[in-house]
PDB file of C-alpha atoms and ligand atoms in Angstrom:
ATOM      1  CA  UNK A   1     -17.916 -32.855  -5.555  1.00  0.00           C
ATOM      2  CA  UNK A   2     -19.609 -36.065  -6.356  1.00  0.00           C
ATOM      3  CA  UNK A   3     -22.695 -37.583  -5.188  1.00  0.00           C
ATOM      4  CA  UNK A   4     -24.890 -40.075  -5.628  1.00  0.00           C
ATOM      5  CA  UNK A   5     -28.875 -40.030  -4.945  1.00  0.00           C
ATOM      6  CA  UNK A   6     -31.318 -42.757  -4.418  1.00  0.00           C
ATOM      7  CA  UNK A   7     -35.059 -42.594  -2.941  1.00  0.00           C
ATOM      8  CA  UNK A   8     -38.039 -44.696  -1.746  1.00  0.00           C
ATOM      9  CA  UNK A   9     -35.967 -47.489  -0.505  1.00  0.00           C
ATOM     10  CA  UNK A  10     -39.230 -48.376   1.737  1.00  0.00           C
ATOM     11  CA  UNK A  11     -37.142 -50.774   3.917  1.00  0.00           C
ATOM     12  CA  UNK A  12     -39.754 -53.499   5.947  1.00  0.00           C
ATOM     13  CA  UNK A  13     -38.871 -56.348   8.305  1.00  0.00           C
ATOM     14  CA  UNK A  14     -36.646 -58.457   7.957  1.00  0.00           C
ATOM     15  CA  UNK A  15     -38.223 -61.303   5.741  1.00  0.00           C
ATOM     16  CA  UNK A  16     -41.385 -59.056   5.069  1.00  0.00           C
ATOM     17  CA  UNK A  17     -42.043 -57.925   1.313  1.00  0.00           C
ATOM     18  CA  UNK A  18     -43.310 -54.579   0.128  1.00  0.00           C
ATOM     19  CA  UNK A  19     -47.558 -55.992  -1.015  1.00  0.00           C
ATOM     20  CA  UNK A  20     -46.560 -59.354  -0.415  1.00  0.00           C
ATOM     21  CA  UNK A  21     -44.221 -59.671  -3.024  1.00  0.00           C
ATOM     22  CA  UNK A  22     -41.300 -56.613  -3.467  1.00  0.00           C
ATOM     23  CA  UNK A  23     -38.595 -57.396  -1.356  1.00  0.00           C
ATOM     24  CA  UNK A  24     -37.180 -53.825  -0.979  1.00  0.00           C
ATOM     25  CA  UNK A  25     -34.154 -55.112   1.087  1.00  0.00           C
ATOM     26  CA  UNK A  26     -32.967 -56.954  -1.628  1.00  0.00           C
ATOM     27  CA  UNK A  27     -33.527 -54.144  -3.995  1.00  0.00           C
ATOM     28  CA  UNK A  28     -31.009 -51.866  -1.721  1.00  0.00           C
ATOM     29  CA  UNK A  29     -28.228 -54.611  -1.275  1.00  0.00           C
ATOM     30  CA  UNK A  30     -27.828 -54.149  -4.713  1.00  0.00           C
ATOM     31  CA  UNK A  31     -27.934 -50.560  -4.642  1.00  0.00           C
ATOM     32  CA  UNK A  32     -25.406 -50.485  -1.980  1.00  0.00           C
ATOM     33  CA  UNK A  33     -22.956 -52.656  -4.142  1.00  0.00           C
ATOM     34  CA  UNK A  34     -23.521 -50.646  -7.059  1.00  0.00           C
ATOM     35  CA  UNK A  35     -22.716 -47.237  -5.022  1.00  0.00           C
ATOM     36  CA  UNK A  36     -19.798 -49.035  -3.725  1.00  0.00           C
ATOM     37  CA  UNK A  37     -18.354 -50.062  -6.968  1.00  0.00           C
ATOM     38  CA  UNK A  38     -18.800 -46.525  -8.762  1.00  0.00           C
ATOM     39  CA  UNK A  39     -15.818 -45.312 -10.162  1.00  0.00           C
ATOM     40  CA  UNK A  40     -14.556 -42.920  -9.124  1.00  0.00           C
ATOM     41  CA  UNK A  41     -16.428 -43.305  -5.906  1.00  0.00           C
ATOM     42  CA  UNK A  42     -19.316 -40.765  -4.801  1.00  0.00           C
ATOM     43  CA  UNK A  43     -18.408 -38.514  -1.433  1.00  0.00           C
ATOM     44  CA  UNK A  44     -21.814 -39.557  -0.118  1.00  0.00           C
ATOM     45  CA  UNK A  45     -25.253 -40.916  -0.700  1.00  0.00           C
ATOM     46  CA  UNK A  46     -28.473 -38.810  -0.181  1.00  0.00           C
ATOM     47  CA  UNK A  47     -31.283 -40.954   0.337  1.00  0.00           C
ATOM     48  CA  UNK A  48     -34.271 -38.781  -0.267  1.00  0.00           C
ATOM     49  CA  UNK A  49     -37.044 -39.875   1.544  1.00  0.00           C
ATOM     50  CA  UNK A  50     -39.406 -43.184   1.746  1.00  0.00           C
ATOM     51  CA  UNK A  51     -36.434 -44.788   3.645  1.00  0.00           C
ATOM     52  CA  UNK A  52     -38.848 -47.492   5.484  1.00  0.00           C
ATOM     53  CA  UNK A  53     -42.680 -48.292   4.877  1.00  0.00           C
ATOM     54  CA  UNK A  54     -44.415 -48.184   7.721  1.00  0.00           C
ATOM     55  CA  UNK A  55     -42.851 -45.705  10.382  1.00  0.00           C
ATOM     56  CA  UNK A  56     -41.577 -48.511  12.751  1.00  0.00           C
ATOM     57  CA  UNK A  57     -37.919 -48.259  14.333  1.00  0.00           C
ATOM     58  CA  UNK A  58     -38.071 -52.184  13.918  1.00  0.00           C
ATOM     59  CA  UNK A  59     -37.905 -51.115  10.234  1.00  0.00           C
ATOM     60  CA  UNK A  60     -35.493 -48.112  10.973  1.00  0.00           C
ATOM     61  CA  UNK A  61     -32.816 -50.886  12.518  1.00  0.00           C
ATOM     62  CA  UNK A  62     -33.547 -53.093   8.911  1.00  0.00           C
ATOM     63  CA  UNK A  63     -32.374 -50.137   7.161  1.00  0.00           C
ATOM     64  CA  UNK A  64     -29.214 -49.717   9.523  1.00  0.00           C
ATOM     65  CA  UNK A  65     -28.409 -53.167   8.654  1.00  0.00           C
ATOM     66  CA  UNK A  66     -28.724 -52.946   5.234  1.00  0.00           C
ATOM     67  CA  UNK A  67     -26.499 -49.674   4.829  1.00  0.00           C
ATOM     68  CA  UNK A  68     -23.399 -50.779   7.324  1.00  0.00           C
ATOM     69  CA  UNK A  69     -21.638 -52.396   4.017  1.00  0.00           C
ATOM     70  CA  UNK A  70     -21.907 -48.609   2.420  1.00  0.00           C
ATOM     71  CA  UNK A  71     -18.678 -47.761   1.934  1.00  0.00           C
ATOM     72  CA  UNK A  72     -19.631 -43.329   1.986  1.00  0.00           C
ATOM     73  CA  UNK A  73     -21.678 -41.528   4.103  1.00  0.00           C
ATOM     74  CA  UNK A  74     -25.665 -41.806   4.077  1.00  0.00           C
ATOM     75  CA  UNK A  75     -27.524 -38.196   4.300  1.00  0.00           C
ATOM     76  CA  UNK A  76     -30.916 -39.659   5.066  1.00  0.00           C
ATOM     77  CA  UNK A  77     -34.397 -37.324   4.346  1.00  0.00           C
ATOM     78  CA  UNK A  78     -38.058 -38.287   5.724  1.00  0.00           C
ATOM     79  CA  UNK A  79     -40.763 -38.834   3.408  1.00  0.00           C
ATOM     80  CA  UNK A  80     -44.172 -39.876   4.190  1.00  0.00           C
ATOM     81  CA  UNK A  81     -43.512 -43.698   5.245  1.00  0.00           C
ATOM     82  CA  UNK A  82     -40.924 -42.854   7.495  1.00  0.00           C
ATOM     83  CA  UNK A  83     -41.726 -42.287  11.116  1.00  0.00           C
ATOM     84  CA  UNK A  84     -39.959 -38.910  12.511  1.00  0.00           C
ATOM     85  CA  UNK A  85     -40.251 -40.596  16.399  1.00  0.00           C
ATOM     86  CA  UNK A  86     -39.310 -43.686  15.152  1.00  0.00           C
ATOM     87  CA  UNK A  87     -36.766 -42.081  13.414  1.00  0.00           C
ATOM     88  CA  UNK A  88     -34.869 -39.867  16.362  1.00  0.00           C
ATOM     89  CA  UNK A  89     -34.950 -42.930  18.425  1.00  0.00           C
ATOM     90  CA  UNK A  90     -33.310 -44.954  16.324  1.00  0.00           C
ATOM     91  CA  UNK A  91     -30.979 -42.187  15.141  1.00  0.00           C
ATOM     92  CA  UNK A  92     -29.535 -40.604  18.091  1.00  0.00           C
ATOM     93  CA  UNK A  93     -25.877 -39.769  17.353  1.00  0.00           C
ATOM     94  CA  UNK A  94     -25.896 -38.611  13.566  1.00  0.00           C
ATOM     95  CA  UNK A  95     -23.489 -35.828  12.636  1.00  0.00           C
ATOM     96  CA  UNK A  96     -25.354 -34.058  10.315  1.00  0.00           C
ATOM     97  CA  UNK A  97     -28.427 -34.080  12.773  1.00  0.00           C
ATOM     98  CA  UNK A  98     -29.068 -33.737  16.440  1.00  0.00           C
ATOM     99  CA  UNK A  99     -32.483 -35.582  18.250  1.00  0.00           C
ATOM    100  CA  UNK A 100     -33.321 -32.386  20.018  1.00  0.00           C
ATOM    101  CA  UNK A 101     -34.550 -30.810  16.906  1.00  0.00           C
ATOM    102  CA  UNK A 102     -38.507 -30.936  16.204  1.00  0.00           C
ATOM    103  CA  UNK A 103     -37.876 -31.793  12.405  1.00  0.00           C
ATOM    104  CA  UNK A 104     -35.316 -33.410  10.702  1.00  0.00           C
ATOM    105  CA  UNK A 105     -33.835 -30.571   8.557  1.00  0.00           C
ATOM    106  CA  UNK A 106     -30.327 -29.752   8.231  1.00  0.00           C
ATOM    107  CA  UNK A 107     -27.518 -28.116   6.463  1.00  0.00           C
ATOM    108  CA  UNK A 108     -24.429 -29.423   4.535  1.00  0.00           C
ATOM    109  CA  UNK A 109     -21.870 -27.394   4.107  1.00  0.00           C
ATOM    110  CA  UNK A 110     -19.583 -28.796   1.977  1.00  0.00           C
ATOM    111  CA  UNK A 111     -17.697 -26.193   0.005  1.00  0.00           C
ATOM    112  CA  UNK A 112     -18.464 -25.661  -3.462  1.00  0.00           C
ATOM    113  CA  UNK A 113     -21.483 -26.685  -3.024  1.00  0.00           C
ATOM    114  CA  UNK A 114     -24.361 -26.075  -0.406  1.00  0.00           C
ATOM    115  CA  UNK A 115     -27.413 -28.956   0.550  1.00  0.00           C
ATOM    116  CA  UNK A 116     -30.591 -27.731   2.161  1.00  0.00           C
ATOM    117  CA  UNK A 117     -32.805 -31.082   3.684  1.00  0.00           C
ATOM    118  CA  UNK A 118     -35.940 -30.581   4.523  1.00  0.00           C
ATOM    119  CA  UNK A 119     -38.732 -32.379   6.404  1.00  0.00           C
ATOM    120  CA  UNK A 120     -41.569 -32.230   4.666  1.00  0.00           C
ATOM    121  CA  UNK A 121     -43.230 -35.522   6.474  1.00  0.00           C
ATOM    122  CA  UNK A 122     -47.051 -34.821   7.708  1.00  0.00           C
ATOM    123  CA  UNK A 123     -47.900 -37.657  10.078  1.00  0.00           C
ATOM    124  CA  UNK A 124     -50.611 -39.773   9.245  1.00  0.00           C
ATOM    125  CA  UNK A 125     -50.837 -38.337   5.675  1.00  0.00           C
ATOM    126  CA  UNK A 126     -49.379 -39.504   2.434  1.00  0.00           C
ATOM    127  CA  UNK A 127     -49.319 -35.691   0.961  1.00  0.00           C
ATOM    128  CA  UNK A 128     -46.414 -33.347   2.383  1.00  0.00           C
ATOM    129  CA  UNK A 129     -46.707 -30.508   5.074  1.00  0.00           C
ATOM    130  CA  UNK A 130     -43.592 -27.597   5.311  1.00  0.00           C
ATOM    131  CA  UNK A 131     -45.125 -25.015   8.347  1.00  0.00           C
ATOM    132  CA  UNK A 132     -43.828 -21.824   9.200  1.00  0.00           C
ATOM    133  CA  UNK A 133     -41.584 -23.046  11.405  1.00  0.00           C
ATOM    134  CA  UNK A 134     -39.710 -25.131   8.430  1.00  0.00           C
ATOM    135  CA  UNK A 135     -40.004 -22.712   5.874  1.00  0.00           C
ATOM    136  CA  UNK A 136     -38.888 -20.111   8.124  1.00  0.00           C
ATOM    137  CA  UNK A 137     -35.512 -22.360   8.884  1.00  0.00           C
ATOM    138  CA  UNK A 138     -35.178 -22.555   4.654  1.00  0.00           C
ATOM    139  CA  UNK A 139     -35.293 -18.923   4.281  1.00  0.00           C
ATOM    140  CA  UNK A 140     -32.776 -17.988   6.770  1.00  0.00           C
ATOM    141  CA  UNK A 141     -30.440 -20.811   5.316  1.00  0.00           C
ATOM    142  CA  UNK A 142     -30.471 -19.242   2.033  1.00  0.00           C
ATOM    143  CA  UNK A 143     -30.694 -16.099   3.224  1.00  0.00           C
ATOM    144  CA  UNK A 144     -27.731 -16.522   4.873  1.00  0.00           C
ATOM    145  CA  UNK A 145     -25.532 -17.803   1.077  1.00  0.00           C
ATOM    146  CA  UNK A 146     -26.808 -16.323  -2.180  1.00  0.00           C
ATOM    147  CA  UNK A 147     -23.635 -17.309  -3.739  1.00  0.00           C
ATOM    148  CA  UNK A 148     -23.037 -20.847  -3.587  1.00  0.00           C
ATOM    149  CA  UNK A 149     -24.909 -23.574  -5.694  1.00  0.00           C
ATOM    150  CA  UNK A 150     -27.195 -24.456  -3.378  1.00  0.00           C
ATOM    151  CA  UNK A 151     -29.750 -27.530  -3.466  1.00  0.00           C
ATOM    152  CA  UNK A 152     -32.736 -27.960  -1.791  1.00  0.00           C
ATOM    153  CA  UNK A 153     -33.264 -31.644  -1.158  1.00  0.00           C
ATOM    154  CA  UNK A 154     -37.637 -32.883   0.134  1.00  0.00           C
ATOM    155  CA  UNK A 155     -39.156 -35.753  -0.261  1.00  0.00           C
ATOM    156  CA  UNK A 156     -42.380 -34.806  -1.923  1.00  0.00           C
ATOM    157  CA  UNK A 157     -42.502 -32.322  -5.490  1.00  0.00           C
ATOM    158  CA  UNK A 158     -44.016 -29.187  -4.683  1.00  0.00           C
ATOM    159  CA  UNK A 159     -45.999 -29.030  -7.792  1.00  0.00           C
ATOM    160  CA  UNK A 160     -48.070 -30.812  -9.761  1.00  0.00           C
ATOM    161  CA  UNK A 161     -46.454 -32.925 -12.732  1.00  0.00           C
ATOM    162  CA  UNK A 162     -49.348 -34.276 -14.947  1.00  0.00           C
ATOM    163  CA  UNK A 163     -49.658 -37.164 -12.808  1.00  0.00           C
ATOM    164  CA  UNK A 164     -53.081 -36.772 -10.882  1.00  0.00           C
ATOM    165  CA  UNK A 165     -53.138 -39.943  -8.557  1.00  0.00           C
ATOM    166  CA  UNK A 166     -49.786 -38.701  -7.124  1.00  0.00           C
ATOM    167  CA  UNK A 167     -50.353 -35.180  -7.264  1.00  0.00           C
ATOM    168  CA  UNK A 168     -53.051 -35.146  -5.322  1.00  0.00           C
ATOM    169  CA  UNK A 169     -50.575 -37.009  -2.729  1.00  0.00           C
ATOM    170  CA  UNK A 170     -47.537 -33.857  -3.389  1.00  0.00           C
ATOM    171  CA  UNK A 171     -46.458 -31.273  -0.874  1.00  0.00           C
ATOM    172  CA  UNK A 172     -49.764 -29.513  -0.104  1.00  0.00           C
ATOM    173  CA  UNK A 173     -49.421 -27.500   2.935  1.00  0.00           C
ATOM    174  CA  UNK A 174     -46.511 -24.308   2.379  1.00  0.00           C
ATOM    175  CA  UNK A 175     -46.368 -25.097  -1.545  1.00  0.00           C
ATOM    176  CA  UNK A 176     -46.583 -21.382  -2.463  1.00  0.00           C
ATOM    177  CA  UNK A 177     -44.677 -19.724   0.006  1.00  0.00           C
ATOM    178  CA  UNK A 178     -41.797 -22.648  -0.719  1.00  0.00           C
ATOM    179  CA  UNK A 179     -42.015 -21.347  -4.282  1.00  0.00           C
ATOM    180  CA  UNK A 180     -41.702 -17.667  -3.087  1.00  0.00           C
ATOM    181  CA  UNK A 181     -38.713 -18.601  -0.516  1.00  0.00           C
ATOM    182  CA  UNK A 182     -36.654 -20.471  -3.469  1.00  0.00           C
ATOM    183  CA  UNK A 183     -37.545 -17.832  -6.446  1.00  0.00           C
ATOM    184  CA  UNK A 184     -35.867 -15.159  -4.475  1.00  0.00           C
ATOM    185  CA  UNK A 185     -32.535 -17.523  -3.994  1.00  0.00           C
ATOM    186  CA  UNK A 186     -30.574 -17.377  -7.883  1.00  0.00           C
ATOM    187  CA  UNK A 187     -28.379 -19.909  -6.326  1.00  0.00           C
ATOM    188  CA  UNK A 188     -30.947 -22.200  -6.000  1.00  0.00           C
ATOM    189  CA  UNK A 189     -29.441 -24.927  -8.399  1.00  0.00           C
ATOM    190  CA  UNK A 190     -31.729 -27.821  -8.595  1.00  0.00           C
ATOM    191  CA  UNK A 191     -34.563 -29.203  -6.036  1.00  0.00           C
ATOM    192  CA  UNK A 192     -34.459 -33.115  -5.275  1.00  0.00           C
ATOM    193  CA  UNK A 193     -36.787 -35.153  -4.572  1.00  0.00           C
ATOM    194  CA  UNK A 194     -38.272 -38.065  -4.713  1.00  0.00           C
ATOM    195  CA  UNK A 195     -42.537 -39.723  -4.098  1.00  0.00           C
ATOM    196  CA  UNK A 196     -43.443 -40.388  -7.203  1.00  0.00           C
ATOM    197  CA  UNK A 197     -41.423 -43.254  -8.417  1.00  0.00           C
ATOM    198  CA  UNK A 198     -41.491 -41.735 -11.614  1.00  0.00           C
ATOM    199  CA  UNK A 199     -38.524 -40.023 -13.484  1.00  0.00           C
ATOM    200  CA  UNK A 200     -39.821 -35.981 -13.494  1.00  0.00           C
ATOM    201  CA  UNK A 201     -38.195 -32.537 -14.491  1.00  0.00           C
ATOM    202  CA  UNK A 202     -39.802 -29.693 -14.534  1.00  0.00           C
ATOM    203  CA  UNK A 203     -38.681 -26.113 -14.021  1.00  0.00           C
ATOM    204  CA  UNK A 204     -40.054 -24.688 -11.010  1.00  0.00           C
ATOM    205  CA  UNK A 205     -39.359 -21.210  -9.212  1.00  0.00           C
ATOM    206  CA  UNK A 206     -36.399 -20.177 -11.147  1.00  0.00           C
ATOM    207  CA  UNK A 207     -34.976 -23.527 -10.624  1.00  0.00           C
ATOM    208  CA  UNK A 208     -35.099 -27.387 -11.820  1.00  0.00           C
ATOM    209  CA  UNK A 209     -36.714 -29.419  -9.868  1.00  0.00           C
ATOM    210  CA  UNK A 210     -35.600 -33.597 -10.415  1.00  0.00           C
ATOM    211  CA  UNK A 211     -37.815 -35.992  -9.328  1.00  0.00           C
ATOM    212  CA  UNK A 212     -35.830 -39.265  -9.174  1.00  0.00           C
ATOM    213  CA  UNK A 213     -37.500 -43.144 -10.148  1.00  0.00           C
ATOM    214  CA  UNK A 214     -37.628 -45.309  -6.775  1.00  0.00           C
ATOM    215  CA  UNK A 215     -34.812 -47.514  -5.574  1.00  0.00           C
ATOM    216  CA  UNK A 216     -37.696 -50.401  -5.893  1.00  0.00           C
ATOM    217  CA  UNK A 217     -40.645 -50.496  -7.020  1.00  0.00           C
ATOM    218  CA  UNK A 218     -42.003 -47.843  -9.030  1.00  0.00           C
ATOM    219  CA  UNK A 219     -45.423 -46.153  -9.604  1.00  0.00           C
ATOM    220  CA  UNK A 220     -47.191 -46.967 -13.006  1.00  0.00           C
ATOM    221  CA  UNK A 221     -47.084 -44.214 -15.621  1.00  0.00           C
ATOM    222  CA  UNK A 222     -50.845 -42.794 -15.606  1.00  0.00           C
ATOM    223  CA  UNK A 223     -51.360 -39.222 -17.288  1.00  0.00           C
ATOM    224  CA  UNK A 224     -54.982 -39.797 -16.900  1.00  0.00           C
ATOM    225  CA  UNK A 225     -55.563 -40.524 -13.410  1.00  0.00           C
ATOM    226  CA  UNK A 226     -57.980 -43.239 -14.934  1.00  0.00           C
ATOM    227  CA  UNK A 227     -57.135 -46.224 -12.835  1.00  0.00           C
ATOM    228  CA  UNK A 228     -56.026 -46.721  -9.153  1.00  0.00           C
ATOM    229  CA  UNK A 229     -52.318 -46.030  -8.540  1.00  0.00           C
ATOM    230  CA  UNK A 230     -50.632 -49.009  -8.392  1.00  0.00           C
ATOM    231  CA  UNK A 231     -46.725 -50.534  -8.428  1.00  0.00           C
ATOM    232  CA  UNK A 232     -45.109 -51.786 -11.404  1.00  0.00           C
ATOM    233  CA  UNK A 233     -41.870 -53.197 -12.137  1.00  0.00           C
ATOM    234  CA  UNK A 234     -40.008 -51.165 -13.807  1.00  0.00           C
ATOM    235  CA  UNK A 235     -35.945 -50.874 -13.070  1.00  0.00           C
ATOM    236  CA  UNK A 236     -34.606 -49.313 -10.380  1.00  0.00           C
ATOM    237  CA  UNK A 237     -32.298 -46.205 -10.829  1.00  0.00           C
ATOM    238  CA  UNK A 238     -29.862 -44.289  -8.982  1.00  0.00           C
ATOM    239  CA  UNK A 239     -28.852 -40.350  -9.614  1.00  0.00           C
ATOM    240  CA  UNK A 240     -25.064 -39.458  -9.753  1.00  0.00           C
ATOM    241  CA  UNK A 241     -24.772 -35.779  -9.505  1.00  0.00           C
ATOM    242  CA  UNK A 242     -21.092 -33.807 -10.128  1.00  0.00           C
ATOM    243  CA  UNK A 243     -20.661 -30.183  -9.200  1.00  0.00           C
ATOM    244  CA  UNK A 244     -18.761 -28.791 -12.838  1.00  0.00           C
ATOM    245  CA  UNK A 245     -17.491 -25.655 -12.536  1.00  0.00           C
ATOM    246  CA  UNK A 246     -18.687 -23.122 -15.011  1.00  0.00           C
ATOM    247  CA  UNK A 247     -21.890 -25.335 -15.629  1.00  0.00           C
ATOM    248  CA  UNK A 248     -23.173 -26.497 -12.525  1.00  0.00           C
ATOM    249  CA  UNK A 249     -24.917 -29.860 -11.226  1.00  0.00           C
ATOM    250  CA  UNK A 250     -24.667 -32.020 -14.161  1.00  0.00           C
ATOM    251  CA  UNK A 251     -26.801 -35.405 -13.099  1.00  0.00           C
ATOM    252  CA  UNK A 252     -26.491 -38.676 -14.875  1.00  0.00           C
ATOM    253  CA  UNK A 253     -29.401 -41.111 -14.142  1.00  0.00           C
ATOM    254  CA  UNK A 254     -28.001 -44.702 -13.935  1.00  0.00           C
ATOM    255  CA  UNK A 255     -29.756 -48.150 -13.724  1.00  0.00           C
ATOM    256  CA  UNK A 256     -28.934 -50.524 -10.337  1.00  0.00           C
ATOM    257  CA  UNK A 257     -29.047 -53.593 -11.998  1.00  0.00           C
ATOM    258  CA  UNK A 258     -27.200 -54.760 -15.158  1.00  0.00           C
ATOM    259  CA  UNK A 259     -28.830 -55.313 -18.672  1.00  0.00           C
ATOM    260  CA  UNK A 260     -26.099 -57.045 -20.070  1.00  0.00           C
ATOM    261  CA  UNK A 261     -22.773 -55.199 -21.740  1.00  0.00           C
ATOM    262  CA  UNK A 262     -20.878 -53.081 -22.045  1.00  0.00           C
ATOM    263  CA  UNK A 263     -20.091 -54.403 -25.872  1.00  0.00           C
ATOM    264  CA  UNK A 264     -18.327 -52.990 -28.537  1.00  0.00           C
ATOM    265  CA  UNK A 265     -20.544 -51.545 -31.590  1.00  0.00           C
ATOM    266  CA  UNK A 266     -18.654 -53.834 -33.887  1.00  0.00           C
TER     267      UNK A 266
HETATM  268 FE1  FE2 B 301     -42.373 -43.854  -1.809  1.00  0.00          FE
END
């Protein structure tokens, strides 16, 4: 089992750039090429979360686009850009997913190894929301397999990482009990997500959680919370993660673009 992870594509338009000046499609063509060209090739691609910027299907119907050249399946999560109306309109035939449901949560079965999406978008609110009603679905999911590495896949941390212009923006509403629901799952292996276009780990509830870098932009480093959050250039990543028996998720973090090389160290 092989996958590979990217987040906070925030698809616009066509022809319209992220602040004037990011142009996020361009940023997931070549993210979509470099997925393609992985060797061996991942079984899917889990986008987690920020998939457009501002909630419009218009945007949604970009992003379909932009992913027909994938060459594996999409899993696509909701973060706090996305739109979930938007979304089941423009989404009405997935196979991981059916429109009837109020949230866009699901289960993938897939074996060895066990993904738990949830919704964790609050609408008109950059922080994230998981009610009863979602944390109730999580419980009975894991309830249901103790055994099999399991990961739990949001869009926003549940916890606060030292970053305090973000944090304040992090899964708010059912933080605690989402700690008590995973602590009582060993199989928990790992907690993705995405948010803070920062590169995070940080051990949470018994498990890991791995915050992945955007697929564009990211969000500059402040520890201090001393100046207004704001987008900087740094390079755009993508996660491959391999299910290794004996050891578990073993995630490589990889770079989109190319820096030159490889060349020999003679
Ligand atoms: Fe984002």
């Amino acid at each position: 089992m092989l996958f590979a992870q990217i987040t906070d594509l925030h698809i616009r338009e066509p022809g319209m750039a992220l602040s004037g000046r990011v142009d996020t499609a361009g940023f997931l063509e070549r993210a979509v090429v470099r997925v393609n060209a992985l060797s061996p090739r991942p079984d899917f691609l889990l986008i987690t979360g920020d998939l457009i910027d501002g909630g419009s299907e218009a945007e949604y119907r970009h992003l379909q686009r932009l992913l027909e050249p994938l060459a594996v399946p999409a899993y696509l999560v909701l973060g706090n850009h996305d739109g979930r109306e938007a979304f089941r309109a423009c989404f009405p035939d997935l196979e991981y997913w059916r429109p009837d449901q109020k949230f866009v949560q699901y289960a993938l079965d897939l074996g060895a190894l066990r993904l738990l999406v949830l919704d964790t978008h609050d609408p008109g609110k950059s922080s994230g929301a998981l009610c009863a009603d979602r944390l109730d679905w999580l419980a009975v999911r894991l309830a249901e397999d103790r055994d099999t590495p399991t990961v739990v896949v949001m869009h926003h941390p549940p916890v606060a990482v030292g970053l305090p212009g973000m944090d304040r923006l992090r899964l708010l509403e059912g933080a605690e009990r989402f700690a008590e629901v995973v602590r009582v799952a060993p199989n928990v292996e790992r907690i993705l997500a995405g948010h803070l276009h920062r590169g995070v780990t940080v051990r949470f509830a018994g498990t890991v959680l791995d915050v992945m870098p955007g697929a564009a932009h990211q969000v500059h480093y402040d520890s201090e919370g001393a100046t207004p959050l704001a987008l900087v250039m740094e390079p755009p990543m993508l996660q491959l993660h391999r299910l290794v028996a004996g050891t578990g998720l073993v995630s490589h973090k990889l770079y989109v673009d190319s820096y030159g090389g490889p060349q020999s160290f003679g």
